[in-house]
């Protein structure tokens, strides 16, 4: 059976000072509640059979809980990002140390390339990279070069309406790409494979296994649509992270094929 591991990182006490770009800043982020919600998120991964590995916490880095942005993992390779926001570039070092310690080979996106992990959606040999916001064309080109030995097809997708590509779309276990249409720049990229959901947060799912998805409790109508498709749905309350443009994908890096060196 495929190994299922994930990197996670505890919220900073300064989380409310993090960057927001496409939404209004909340008057108040309850950090204590965020920590409780984070623990519930991690518990949901554990209950689904996942093993989590904590990246060293960084209280001085407000957005560090959104660990997905630090890398793109493909096969046994972890491509460490070069975040588009300078304020977030300090997040990658500890994340790189953690993933290397699990046995992954490491490559890096280098300036002038920029890339955030949240701009990368992978499914069945295809890798869609959202460019136009935090990730630029040079960053996408470097990722394409790093993934070429795997035979991955890297496809650039415009992102202007939301922070990251995976703020707009993710994929269900059968490869259907889901999104809230008003926030998707070009749904025709996935013509014939795009399914609209009624809520913004309904576009964000983590695949727990071949028939189960993890999603935010704030999208009950979307959850019912997925259940109607025969999926099991696990919901978690992440309201404090949503105030900071976060979603369920942002809070972990999923490692579905841990190398031998990290499995010992």
mmCIF file of C-alpha atoms in Angstrom, residues 111-228:
data_model
loop_
_atom_site.group_PDB
_atom_site.id
_atom_site.type_symbol
_atom_site.label_atom_id
_atom_site.label_comp_id
_atom_site.label_asym_id
_atom_site.label_seq_id
_atom_site.Cartn_x
_atom_site.Cartn_y
_atom_site.Cartn_z
ATOM 1 C CA UNK A 111 16.047 33.770 -8.699
ATOM 2 C CA UNK A 112 14.858 35.380 -10.890
ATOM 3 C CA UNK A 113 12.401 32.509 -10.849
ATOM 4 C CA UNK A 114 9.644 32.582 -8.247
ATOM 5 C CA UNK A 115 7.328 29.736 -7.343
ATOM 6 C CA UNK A 116 4.914 28.981 -4.493
ATOM 7 C CA UNK A 117 3.884 25.388 -3.901
ATOM 8 C CA UNK A 118 0.242 26.445 -3.724
ATOM 9 C CA UNK A 119 0.435 27.349 -7.414
ATOM 10 C CA UNK A 120 1.083 23.731 -8.424
ATOM 11 C CA UNK A 121 -1.632 21.128 -9.034
ATOM 12 C CA UNK A 122 -0.471 17.593 -9.900
ATOM 13 C CA UNK A 123 -2.500 14.708 -11.247
ATOM 14 C CA UNK A 124 -1.572 11.602 -13.230
ATOM 15 C CA UNK A 125 1.580 12.904 -14.889
ATOM 16 C CA UNK A 126 0.297 16.420 -15.499
ATOM 17 C CA UNK A 127 1.475 19.401 -13.493
ATOM 18 C CA UNK A 128 -0.452 22.648 -13.810
ATOM 19 C CA UNK A 129 1.438 25.733 -12.638
ATOM 20 C CA UNK A 130 -0.408 28.975 -11.963
ATOM 21 C CA UNK A 131 1.543 31.994 -13.183
ATOM 22 C CA UNK A 132 0.799 35.688 -12.947
ATOM 23 C CA UNK A 133 0.805 36.107 -9.182
ATOM 24 C CA UNK A 134 3.343 34.657 -6.754
ATOM 25 C CA UNK A 135 4.788 32.338 -9.422
ATOM 26 C CA UNK A 136 6.402 33.649 -12.596
ATOM 27 C CA UNK A 137 7.212 32.084 -15.990
ATOM 28 C CA UNK A 138 10.859 31.561 -15.038
ATOM 29 C CA UNK A 139 9.842 29.649 -11.925
ATOM 30 C CA UNK A 140 7.508 27.462 -13.984
ATOM 31 C CA UNK A 141 10.277 26.849 -16.533
ATOM 32 C CA UNK A 142 12.695 25.752 -13.813
ATOM 33 C CA UNK A 143 10.090 23.395 -12.374
ATOM 34 C CA UNK A 144 9.545 21.941 -15.853
ATOM 35 C CA UNK A 145 13.283 21.265 -16.123
ATOM 36 C CA UNK A 146 13.439 19.627 -12.691
ATOM 37 C CA UNK A 147 10.483 17.347 -13.474
ATOM 38 C CA UNK A 148 11.496 16.454 -17.030
ATOM 39 C CA UNK A 149 13.272 13.223 -15.955
ATOM 40 C CA UNK A 150 9.935 11.982 -14.591
ATOM 41 C CA UNK A 151 8.190 12.577 -17.916
ATOM 42 C CA UNK A 152 5.811 15.071 -16.275
ATOM 43 C CA UNK A 153 3.898 17.432 -18.531
ATOM 44 C CA UNK A 154 4.080 20.936 -17.031
ATOM 45 C CA UNK A 155 1.297 23.282 -18.152
ATOM 46 C CA UNK A 156 1.174 26.975 -17.273
ATOM 47 C CA UNK A 157 -2.219 28.323 -16.219
ATOM 48 C CA UNK A 158 -3.104 32.016 -15.714
ATOM 49 C CA UNK A 159 -3.844 33.066 -12.121
ATOM 50 C CA UNK A 160 -5.034 36.611 -11.452
ATOM 51 C CA UNK A 161 -8.344 36.319 -9.579
ATOM 52 C CA UNK A 162 -6.996 34.514 -6.496
ATOM 53 C CA UNK A 163 -3.771 34.122 -4.534
ATOM 54 C CA UNK A 164 -2.713 30.695 -5.839
ATOM 55 C CA UNK A 165 -3.865 28.214 -8.464
ATOM 56 C CA UNK A 166 -5.044 25.851 -5.711
ATOM 57 C CA UNK A 167 -7.076 28.680 -4.222
ATOM 58 C CA UNK A 168 -9.089 28.370 -7.436
ATOM 59 C CA UNK A 169 -9.000 24.647 -8.296
ATOM 60 C CA UNK A 170 -8.025 21.227 -6.998
ATOM 61 C CA UNK A 171 -8.740 17.720 -8.289
ATOM 62 C CA UNK A 172 -10.965 14.875 -7.096
ATOM 63 C CA UNK A 173 -9.650 11.287 -6.985
ATOM 64 C CA UNK A 174 -10.957 10.568 -10.506
ATOM 65 C CA UNK A 175 -9.114 13.573 -11.965
ATOM 66 C CA UNK A 176 -12.115 15.901 -12.185
ATOM 67 C CA UNK A 177 -10.895 19.448 -11.581
ATOM 68 C CA UNK A 178 -13.212 21.385 -9.292
ATOM 69 C CA UNK A 179 -13.495 25.133 -8.929
ATOM 70 C CA UNK A 180 -15.768 28.032 -8.047
ATOM 71 C CA UNK A 181 -16.187 29.486 -11.528
ATOM 72 C CA UNK A 182 -16.081 33.232 -10.631
ATOM 73 C CA UNK A 183 -12.559 32.690 -9.271
ATOM 74 C CA UNK A 184 -11.162 30.519 -12.076
ATOM 75 C CA UNK A 185 -9.343 32.484 -14.755
ATOM 76 C CA UNK A 186 -9.708 29.902 -17.532
ATOM 77 C CA UNK A 187 -11.779 26.771 -16.821
ATOM 78 C CA UNK A 188 -11.336 25.744 -20.474
ATOM 79 C CA UNK A 189 -7.846 24.568 -19.529
ATOM 80 C CA UNK A 190 -9.641 21.509 -18.171
ATOM 81 C CA UNK A 191 -12.362 21.338 -20.843
ATOM 82 C CA UNK A 192 -14.498 18.253 -20.300
ATOM 83 C CA UNK A 193 -12.903 17.630 -16.909
ATOM 84 C CA UNK A 194 -14.009 20.752 -15.001
ATOM 85 C CA UNK A 195 -16.826 20.658 -12.457
ATOM 86 C CA UNK A 196 -18.182 23.827 -10.886
ATOM 87 C CA UNK A 197 -18.813 23.971 -7.140
ATOM 88 C CA UNK A 198 -21.156 26.461 -5.444
ATOM 89 C CA UNK A 199 -18.798 27.718 -2.726
ATOM 90 C CA UNK A 200 -15.296 29.143 -2.890
ATOM 91 C CA UNK A 201 -13.929 26.808 -0.220
ATOM 92 C CA UNK A 202 -15.630 23.883 -1.939
ATOM 93 C CA UNK A 203 -12.880 24.090 -4.556
ATOM 94 C CA UNK A 204 -10.259 22.954 -2.052
ATOM 95 C CA UNK A 205 -9.814 19.263 -1.301
ATOM 96 C CA UNK A 206 -7.001 17.080 -0.011
ATOM 97 C CA UNK A 207 -7.122 13.509 -1.311
ATOM 98 C CA UNK A 208 -6.890 11.244 1.738
ATOM 99 C CA UNK A 209 -7.252 8.061 -0.323
ATOM 100 C CA UNK A 210 -8.857 6.936 -3.543
ATOM 101 C CA UNK A 211 -12.366 7.545 -2.243
ATOM 102 C CA UNK A 212 -12.034 10.123 0.546
ATOM 103 C CA UNK A 213 -11.451 13.873 0.495
ATOM 104 C CA UNK A 214 -10.688 16.340 3.269
ATOM 105 C CA UNK A 215 -12.263 19.782 2.932
ATOM 106 C CA UNK A 216 -13.338 22.831 4.911
ATOM 107 C CA UNK A 217 -16.553 22.787 6.931
ATOM 108 C CA UNK A 218 -17.462 26.136 5.318
ATOM 109 C CA UNK A 219 -18.631 24.460 2.083
ATOM 110 C CA UNK A 220 -21.543 22.168 3.035
ATOM 111 C CA UNK A 221 -23.256 22.307 -0.378
ATOM 112 C CA UNK A 222 -20.054 21.294 -2.147
ATOM 113 C CA UNK A 223 -19.566 18.483 0.360
ATOM 114 C CA UNK A 224 -23.001 17.128 -0.549
ATOM 115 C CA UNK A 225 -22.101 17.236 -4.248
ATOM 116 C CA UNK A 226 -19.023 15.137 -3.544
ATOM 117 C CA UNK A 227 -21.024 12.655 -1.456
ATOM 118 C CA UNK A 228 -23.479 12.370 -4.341
#
